[in-house]
PDB file of C-alpha atoms in Angstrom:
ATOM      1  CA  UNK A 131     -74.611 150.647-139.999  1.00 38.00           C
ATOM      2  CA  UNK A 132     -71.208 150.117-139.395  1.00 65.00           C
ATOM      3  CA  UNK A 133     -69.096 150.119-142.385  1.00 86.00           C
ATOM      4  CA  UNK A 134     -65.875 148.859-140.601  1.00 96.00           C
ATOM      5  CA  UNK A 135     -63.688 146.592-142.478  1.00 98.00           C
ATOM      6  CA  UNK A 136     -64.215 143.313-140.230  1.00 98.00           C
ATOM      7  CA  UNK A 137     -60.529 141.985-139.404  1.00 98.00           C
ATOM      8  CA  UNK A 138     -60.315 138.543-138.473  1.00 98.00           C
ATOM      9  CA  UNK A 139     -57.104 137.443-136.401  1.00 98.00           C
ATOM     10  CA  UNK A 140     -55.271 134.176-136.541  1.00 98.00           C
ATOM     11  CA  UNK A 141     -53.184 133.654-134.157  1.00 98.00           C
ATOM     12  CA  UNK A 142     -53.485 133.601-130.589  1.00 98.00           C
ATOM     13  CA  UNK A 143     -49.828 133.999-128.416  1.00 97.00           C
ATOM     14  CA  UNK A 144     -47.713 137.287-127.136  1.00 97.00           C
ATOM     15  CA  UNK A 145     -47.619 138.733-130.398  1.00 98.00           C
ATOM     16  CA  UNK A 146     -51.302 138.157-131.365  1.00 98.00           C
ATOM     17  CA  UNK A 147     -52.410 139.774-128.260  1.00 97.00           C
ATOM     18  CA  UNK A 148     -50.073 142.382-127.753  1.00 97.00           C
ATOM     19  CA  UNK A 149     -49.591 144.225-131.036  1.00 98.00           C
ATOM     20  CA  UNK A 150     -51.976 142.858-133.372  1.00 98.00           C
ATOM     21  CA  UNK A 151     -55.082 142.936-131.644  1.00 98.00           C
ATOM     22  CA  UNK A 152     -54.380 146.102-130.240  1.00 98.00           C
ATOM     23  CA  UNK A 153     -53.391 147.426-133.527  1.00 98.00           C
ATOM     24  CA  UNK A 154     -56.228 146.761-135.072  1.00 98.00           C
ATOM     25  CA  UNK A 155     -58.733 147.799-132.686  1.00 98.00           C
ATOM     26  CA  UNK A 156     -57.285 151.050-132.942  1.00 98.00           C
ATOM     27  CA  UNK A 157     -57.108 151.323-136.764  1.00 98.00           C
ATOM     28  CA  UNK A 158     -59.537 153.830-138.087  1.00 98.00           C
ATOM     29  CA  UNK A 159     -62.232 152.074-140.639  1.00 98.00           C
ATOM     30  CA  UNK A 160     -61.736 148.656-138.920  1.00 98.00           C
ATOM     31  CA  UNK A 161     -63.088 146.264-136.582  1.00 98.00           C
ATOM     32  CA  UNK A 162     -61.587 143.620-135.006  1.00 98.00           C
ATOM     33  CA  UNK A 163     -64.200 140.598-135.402  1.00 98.00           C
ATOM     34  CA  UNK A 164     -63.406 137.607-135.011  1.00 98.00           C
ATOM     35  CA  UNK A 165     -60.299 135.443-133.965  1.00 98.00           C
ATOM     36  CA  UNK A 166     -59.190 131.932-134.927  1.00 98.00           C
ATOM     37  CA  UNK A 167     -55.953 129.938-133.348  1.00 97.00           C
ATOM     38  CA  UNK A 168     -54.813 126.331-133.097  1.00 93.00           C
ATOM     39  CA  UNK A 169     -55.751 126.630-129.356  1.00 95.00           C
ATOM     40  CA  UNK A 170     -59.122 127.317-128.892  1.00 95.00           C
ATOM     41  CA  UNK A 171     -59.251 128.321-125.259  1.00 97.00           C
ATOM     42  CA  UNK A 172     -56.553 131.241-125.920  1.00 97.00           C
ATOM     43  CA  UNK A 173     -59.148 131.596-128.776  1.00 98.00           C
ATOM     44  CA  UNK A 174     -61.991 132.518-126.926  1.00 98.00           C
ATOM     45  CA  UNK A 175     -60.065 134.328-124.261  1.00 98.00           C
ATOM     46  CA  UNK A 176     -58.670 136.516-126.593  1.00 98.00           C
ATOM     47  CA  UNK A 177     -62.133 137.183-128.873  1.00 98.00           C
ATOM     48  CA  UNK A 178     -63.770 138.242-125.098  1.00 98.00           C
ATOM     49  CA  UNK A 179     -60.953 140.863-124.577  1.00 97.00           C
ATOM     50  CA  UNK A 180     -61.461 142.567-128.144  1.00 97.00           C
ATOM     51  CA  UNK A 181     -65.809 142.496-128.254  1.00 97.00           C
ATOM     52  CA  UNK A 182     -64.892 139.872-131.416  1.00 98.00           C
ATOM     53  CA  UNK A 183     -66.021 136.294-131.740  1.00 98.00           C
ATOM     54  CA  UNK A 184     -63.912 132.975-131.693  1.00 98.00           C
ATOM     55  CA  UNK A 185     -64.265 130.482-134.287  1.00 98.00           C
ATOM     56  CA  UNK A 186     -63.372 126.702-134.146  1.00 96.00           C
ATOM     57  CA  UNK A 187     -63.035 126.035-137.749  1.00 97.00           C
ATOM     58  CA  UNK A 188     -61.023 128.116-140.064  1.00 98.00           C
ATOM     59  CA  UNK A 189     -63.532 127.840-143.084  1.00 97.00           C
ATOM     60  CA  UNK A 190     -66.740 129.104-140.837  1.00 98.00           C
ATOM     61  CA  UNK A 191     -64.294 131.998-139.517  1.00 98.00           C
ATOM     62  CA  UNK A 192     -63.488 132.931-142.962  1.00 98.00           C
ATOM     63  CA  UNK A 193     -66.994 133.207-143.432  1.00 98.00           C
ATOM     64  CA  UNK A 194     -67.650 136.328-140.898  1.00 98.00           C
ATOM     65  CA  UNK A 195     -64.431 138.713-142.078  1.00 98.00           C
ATOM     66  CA  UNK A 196     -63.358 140.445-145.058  1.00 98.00           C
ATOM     67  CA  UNK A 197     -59.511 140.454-144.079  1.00 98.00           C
ATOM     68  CA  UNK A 198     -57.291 138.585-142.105  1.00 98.00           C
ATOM     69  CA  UNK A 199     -54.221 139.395-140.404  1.00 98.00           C
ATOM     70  CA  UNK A 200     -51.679 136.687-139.348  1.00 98.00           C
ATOM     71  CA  UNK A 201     -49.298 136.024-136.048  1.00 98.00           C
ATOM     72  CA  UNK A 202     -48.600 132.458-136.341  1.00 98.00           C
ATOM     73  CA  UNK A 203     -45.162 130.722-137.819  1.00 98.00           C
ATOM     74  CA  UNK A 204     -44.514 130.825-141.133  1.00 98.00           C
ATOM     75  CA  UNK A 205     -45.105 127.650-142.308  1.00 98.00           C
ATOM     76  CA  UNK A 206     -48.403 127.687-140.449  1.00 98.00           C
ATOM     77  CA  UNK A 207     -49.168 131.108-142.145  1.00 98.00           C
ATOM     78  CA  UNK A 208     -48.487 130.420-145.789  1.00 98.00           C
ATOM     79  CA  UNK A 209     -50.938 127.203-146.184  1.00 98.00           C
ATOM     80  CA  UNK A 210     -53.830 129.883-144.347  1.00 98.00           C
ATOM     81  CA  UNK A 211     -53.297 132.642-146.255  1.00 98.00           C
ATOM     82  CA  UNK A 212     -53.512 131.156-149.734  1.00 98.00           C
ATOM     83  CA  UNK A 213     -56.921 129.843-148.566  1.00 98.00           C
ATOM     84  CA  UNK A 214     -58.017 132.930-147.378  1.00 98.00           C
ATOM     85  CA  UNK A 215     -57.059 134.539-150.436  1.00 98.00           C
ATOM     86  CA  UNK A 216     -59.133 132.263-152.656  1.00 98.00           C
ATOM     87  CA  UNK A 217     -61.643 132.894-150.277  1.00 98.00           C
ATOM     88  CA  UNK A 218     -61.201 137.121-151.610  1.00 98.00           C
ATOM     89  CA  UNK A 219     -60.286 138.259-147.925  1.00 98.00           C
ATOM     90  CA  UNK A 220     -57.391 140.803-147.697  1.00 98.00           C
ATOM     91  CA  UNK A 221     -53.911 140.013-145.817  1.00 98.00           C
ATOM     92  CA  UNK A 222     -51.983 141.586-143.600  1.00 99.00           C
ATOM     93  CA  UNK A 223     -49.297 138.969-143.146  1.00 99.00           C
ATOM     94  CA  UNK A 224     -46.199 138.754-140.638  1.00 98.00           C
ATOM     95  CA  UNK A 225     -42.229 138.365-142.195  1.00 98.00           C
ATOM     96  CA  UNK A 226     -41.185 136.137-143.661  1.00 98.00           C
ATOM     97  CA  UNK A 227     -44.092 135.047-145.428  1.00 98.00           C
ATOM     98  CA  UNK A 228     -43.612 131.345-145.402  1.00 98.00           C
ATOM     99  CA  UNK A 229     -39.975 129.210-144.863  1.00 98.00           C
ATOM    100  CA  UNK A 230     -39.821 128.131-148.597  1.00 97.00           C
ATOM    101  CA  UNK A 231     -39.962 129.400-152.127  1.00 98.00           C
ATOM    102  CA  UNK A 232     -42.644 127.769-153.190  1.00 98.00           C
ATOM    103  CA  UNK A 233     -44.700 128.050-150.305  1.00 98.00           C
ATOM    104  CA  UNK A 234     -43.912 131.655-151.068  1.00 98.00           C
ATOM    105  CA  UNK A 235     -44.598 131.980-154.745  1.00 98.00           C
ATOM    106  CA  UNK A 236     -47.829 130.032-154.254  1.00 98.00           C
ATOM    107  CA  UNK A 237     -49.381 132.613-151.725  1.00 98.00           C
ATOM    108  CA  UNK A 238     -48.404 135.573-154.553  1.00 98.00           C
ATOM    109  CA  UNK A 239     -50.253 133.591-157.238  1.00 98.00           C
ATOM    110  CA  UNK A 240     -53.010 133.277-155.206  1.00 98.00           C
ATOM    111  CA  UNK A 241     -53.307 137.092-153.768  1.00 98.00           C
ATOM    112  CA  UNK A 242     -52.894 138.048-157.815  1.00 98.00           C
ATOM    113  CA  UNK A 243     -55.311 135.861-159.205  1.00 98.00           C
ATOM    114  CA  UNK A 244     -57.778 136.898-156.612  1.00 98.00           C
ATOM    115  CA  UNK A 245     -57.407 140.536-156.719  1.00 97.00           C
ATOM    116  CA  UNK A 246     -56.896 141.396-153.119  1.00 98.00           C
ATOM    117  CA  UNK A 247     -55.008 143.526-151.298  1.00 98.00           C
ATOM    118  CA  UNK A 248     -51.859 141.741-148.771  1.00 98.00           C
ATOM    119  CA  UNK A 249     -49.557 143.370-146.776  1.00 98.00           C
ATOM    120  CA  UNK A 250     -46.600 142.233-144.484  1.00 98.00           C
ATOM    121  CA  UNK A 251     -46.266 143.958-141.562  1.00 98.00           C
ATOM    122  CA  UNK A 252     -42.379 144.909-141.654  1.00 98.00           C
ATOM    123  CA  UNK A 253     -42.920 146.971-138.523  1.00 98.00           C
ATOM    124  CA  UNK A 254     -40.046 149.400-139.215  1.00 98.00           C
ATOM    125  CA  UNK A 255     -42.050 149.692-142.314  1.00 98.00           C
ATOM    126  CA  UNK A 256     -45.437 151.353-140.523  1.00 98.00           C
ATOM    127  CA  UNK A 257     -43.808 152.855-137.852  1.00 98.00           C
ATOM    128  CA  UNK A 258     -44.807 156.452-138.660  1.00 98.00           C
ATOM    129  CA  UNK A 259     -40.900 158.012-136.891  1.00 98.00           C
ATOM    130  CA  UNK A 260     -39.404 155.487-139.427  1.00 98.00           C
ATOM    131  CA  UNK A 261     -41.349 156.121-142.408  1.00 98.00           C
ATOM    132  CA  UNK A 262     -40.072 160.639-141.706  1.00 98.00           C
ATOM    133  CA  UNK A 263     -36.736 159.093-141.387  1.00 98.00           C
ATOM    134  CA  UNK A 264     -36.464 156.728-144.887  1.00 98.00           C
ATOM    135  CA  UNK A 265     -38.293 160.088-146.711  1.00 98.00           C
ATOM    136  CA  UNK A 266     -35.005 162.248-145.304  1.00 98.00           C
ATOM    137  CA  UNK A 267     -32.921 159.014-146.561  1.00 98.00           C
ATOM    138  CA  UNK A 268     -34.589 159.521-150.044  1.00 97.00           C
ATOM    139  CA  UNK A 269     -33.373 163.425-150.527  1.00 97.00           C
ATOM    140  CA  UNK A 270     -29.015 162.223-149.917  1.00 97.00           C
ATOM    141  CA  UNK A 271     -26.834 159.990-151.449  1.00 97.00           C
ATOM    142  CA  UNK A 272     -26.157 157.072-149.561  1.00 98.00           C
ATOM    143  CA  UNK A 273     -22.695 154.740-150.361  1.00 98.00           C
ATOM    144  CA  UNK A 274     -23.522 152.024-147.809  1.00 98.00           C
ATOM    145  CA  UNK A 275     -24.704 151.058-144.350  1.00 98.00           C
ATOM    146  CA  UNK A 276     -24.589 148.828-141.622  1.00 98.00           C
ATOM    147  CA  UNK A 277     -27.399 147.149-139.470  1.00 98.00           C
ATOM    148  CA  UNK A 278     -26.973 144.897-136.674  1.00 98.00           C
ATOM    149  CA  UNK A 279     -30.036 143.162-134.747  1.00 98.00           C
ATOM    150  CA  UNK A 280     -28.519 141.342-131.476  1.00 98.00           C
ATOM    151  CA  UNK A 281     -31.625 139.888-130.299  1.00 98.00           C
ATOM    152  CA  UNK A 282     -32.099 138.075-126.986  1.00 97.00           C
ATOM    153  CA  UNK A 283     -35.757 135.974-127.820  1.00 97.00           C
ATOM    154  CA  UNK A 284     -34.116 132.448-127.031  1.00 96.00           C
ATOM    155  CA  UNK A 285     -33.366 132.937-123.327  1.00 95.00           C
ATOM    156  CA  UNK A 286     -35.822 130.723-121.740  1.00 93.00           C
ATOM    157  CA  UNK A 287     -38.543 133.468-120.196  1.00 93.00           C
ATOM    158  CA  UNK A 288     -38.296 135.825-123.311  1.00 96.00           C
ATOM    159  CA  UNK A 289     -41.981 135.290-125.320  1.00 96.00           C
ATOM    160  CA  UNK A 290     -40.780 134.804-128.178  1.00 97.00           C
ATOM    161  CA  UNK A 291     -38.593 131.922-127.688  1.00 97.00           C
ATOM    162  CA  UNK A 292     -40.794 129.532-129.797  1.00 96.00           C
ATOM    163  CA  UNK A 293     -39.881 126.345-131.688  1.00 96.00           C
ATOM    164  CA  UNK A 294     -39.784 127.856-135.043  1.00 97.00           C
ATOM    165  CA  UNK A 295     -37.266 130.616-133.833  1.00 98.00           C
ATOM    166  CA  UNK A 296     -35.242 128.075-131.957  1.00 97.00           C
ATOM    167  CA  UNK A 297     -34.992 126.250-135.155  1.00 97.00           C
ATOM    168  CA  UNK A 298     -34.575 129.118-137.928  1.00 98.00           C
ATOM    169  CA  UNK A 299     -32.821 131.569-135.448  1.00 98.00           C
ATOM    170  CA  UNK A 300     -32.154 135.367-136.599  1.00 98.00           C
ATOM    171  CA  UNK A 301     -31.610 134.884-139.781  1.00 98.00           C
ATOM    172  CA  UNK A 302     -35.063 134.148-140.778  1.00 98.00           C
ATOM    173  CA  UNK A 303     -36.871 135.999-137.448  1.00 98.00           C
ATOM    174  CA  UNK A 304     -35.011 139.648-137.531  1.00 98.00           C
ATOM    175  CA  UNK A 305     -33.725 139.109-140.872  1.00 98.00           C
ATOM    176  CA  UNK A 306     -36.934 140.302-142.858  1.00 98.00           C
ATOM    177  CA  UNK A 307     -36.769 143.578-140.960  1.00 98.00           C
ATOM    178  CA  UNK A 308     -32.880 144.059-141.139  1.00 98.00           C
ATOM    179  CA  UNK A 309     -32.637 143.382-145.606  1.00 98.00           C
ATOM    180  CA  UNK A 310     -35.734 145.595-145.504  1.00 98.00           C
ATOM    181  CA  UNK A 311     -34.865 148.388-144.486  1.00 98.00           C
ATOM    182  CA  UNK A 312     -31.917 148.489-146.373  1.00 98.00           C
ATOM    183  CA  UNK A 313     -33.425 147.614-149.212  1.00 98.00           C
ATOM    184  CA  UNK A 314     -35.832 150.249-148.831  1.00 98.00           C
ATOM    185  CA  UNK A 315     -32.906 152.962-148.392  1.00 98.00           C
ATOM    186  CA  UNK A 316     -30.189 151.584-150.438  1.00 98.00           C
ATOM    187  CA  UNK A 317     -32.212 150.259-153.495  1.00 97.00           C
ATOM    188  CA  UNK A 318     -32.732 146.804-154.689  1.00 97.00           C
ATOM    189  CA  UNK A 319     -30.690 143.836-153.606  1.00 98.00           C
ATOM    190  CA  UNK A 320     -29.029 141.619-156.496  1.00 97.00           C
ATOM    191  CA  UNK A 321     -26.455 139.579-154.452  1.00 97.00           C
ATOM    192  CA  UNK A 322     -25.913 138.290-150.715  1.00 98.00           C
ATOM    193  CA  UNK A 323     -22.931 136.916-149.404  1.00 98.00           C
ATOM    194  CA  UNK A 324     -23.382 134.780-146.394  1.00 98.00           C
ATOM    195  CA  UNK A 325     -21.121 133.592-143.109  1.00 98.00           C
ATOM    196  CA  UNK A 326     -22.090 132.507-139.881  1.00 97.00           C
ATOM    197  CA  UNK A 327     -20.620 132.668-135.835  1.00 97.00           C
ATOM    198  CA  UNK A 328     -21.103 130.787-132.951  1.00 94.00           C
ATOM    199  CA  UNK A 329     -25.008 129.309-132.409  1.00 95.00           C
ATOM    200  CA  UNK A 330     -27.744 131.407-134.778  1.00 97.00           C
ATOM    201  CA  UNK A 331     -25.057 134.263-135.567  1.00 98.00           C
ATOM    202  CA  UNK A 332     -25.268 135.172-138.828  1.00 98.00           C
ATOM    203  CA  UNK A 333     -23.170 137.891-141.101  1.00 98.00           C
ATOM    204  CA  UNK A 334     -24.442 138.944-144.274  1.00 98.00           C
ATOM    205  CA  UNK A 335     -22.869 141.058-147.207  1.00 98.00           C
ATOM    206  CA  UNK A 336     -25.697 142.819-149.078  1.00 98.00           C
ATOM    207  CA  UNK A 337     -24.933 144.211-152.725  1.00 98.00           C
ATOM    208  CA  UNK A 338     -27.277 146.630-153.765  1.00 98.00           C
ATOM    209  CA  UNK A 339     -28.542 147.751-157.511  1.00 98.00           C
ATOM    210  CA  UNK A 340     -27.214 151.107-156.984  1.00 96.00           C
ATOM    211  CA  UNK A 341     -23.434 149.889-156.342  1.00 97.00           C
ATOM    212  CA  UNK A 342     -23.648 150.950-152.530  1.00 98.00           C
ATOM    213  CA  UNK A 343     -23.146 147.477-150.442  1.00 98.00           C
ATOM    214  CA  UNK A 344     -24.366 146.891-146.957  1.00 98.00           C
ATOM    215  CA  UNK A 345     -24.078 144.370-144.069  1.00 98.00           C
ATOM    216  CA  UNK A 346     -25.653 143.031-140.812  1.00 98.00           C
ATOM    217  CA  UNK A 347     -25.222 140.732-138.155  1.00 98.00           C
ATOM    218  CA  UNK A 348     -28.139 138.881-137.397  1.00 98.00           C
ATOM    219  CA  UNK A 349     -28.653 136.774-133.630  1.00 98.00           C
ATOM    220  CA  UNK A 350     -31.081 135.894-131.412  1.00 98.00           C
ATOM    221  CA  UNK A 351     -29.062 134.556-128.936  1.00 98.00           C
ATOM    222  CA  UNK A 352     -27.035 137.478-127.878  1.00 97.00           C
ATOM    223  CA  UNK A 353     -26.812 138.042-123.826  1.00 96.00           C
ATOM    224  CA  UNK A 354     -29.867 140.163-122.654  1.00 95.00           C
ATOM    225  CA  UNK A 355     -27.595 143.259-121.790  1.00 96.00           C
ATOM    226  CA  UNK A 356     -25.962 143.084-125.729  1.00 97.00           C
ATOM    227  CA  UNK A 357     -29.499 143.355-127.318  1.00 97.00           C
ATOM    228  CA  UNK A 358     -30.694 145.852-129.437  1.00 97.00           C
ATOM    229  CA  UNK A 359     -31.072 146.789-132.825  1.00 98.00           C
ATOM    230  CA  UNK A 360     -29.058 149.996-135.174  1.00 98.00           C
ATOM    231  CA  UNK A 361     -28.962 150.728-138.588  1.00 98.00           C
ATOM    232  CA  UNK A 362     -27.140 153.131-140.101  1.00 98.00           C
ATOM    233  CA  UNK A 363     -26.166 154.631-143.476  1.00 98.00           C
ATOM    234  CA  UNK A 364     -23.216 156.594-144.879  1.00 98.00           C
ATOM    235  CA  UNK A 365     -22.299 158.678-147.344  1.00 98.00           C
ATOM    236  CA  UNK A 366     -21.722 162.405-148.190  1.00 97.00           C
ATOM    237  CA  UNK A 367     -23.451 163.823-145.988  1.00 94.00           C
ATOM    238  CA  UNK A 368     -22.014 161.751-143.199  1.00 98.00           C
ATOM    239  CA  UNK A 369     -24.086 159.337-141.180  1.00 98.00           C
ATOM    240  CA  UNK A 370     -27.512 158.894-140.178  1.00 98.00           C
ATOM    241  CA  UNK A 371     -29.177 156.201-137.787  1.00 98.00           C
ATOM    242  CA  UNK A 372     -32.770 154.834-137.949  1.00 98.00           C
ATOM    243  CA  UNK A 373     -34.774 156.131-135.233  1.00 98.00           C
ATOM    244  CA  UNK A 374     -35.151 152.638-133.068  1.00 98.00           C
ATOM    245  CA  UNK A 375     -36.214 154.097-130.051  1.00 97.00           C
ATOM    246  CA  UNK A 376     -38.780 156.153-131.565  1.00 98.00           C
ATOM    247  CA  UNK A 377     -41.061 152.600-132.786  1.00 98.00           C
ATOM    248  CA  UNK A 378     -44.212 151.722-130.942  1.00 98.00           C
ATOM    249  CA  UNK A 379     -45.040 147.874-132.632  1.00 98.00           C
ATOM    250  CA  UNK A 380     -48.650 148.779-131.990  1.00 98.00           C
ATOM    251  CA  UNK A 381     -48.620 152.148-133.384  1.00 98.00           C
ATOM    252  CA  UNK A 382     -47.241 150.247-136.582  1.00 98.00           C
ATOM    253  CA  UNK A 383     -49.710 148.024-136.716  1.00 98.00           C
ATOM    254  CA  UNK A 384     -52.635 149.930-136.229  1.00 98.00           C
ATOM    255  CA  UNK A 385     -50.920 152.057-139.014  1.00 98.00           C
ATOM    256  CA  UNK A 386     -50.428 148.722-141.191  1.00 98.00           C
ATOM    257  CA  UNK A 387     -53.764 148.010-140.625  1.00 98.00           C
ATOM    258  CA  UNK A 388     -55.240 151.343-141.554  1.00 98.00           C
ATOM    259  CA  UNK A 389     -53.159 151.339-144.574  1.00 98.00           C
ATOM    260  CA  UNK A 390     -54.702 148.255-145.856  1.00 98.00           C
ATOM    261  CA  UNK A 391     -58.109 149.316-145.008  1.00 98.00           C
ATOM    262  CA  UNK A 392     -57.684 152.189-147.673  1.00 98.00           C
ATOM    263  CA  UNK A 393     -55.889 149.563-150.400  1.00 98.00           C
ATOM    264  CA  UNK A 394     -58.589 147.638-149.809  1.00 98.00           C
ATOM    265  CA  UNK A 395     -61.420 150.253-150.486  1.00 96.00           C
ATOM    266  CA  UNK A 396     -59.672 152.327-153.295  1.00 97.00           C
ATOM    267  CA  UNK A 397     -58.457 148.959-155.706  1.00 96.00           C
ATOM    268  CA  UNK A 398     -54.903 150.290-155.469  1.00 96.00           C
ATOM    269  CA  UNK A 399     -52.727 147.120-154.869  1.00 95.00           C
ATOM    270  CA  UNK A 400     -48.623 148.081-155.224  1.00 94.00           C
ATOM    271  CA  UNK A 401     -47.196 148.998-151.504  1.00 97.00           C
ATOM    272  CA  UNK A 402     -43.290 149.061-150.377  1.00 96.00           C
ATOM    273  CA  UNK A 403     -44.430 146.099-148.214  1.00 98.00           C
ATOM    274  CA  UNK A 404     -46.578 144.109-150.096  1.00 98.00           C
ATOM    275  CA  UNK A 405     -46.372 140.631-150.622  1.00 98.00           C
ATOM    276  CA  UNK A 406     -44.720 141.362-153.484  1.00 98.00           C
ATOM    277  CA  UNK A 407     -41.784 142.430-151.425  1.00 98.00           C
ATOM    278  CA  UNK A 408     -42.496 139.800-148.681  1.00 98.00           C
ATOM    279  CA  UNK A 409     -41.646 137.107-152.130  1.00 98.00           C
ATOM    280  CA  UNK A 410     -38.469 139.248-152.678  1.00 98.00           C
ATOM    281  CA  UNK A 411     -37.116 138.869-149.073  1.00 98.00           C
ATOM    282  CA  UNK A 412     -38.001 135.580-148.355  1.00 98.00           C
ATOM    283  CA  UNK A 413     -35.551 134.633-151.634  1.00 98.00           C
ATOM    284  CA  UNK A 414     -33.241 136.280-150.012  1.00 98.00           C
ATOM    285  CA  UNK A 415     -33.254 134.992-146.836  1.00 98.00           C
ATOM    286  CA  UNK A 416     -33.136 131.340-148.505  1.00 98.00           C
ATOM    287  CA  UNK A 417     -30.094 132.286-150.794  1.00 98.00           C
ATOM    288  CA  UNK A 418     -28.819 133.402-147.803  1.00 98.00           C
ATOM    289  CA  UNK A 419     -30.117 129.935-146.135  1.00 98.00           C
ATOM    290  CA  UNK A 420     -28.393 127.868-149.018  1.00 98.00           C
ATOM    291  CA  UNK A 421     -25.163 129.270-148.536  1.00 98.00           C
ATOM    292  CA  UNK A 422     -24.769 128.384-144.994  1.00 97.00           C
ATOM    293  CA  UNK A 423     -26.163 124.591-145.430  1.00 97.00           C
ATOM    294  CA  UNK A 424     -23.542 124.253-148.636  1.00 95.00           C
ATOM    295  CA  UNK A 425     -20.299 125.277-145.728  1.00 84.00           C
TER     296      UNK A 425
END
């Protein structure tokens, strides 16, 4: 009898297929079962490659998994998790959670009230390289940092140049990853200050519980030779940078995946990247979002 926990996937583009399918297929103690997605031909494609099944209706697929794990936009995800939460399945949801605070505090009430485990897969977050690095960050005293993602998604051929990143740009794409990982070294963030460049460039001033402060420049329209992503910290005991080159997406998200396998069969709930955390960033992000529509 297989004991697997059965993973269903919604979603079915570049992502989808690339790093979550493949991330879960490899996860020790799961199963990758079925698949759902607005287009059911990529659907059923993508079910054949993985041995899972495709399901036209979101309800019946619901029906055949006990956890789902998301790689659709936002504001498509939030509505779909919060019924498969009241439907008891588990979550292992993408950043940010949804595009609004109360899209975003609706999908908490409902993972709490239903008891389930939910995760967002911050990949810097499950990336086993990064996760020896922020334990090193946790024995020194750290005054500050710096992290810059110059991303390249919206030239034309890139696949992830899709509508909602065309519309929300870096801020709310690379964002998630860029205030959590400082977050995660520098402690709690009570204050962002927020100012914008040419097309989706956006500067942020992070002020962190601890007194240390932190900031990032956030694009993803920079030129395809200018991308890249570097974070680094400072303090004492000089500098340190976060291992970029080291992350393998699907070795994060088989590791995401595992990890919510075990939440899921022990009862314990609290996680660094639950969607606890996923609430905190997204207010953030639209604090962030607020000041540049008030300039």
């Amino acid at each position: 009898m297989n004991d697997d926990l059965r993973f269903g996937l919604v979603g079915t583009g570049y992502w989808a297929t690339e790093t979550h399918a493949r991330g879960i297929a490899a996860a020790p103690g799961a199963s990758l079962s079925a698949v759902w997605g607005r287009n059911p031909t990529a659907a059923d494609t993508l079910a054949s490659s993985f041995g899972a099944r495709s399901y036209e209706h979101f309800e019946d697929f619901l029906g055949h998994v006990d956890a789902v794990s998301f790689s659709v936009p936002p504001d498509v995800q939030a509505p779909l998790a919060v019924r498969a939460a009241n439907a008891g399945k588990h979550l292992l949801l993408e950043k940010p959670i949804a595009l609004d605070e109360p899209a975003g505090d609706k999908l908490v009430a409902a993972v709490e009230s239903n008891d389930i485990a939910a995760l967002v897969f911050f990949t810097h977050m499950f990336s086993p390289p990064v996760l020896e690095w922020f334990e090193m960050c946790d024995k020194a005293v750290w005054l500050g940092g710096d992290a810059n993602w110059l991303g390249s998604a919206l030239i034309s051929d890139n696949p992830f140049n899709t509508p909602w990143r065309r519309v929300h740009g870096g801020l709310w794409d690379v964002g998630p990853h860029v205030i959590g990982n400082l977050q995660r070294t520098l402690g709690p963030i009570v204050g962002v200050t927020t100012d914008i460049g040419s097309a989706d460039v956006t500067h942020l001033v992070l002020h962190h519980e601890t007194g240390a402060t932190s900031t990032s420049t956030l694009t993803l329209s920079a030129p395809d030779k200018a991308d890249g992503f570097t974070m680094m910290l400072w303090g004492p005991a000089g500098r340190t940078y976060l291992p970029i080159d080291e992350v393998d997406s699907v070795v994060a998200h088989t590791h995401a995946a595992k990890t919510l396998v075990e939440l899921a069969e022990s009862g314990r709930r609290g996680h660094p990247a639950d969607v606890r955390m996923g609430r905190d960033v997204l207010r953030l992000l639209a604090t962030a979002q607020r000041q540049i529509d008030a300039r």
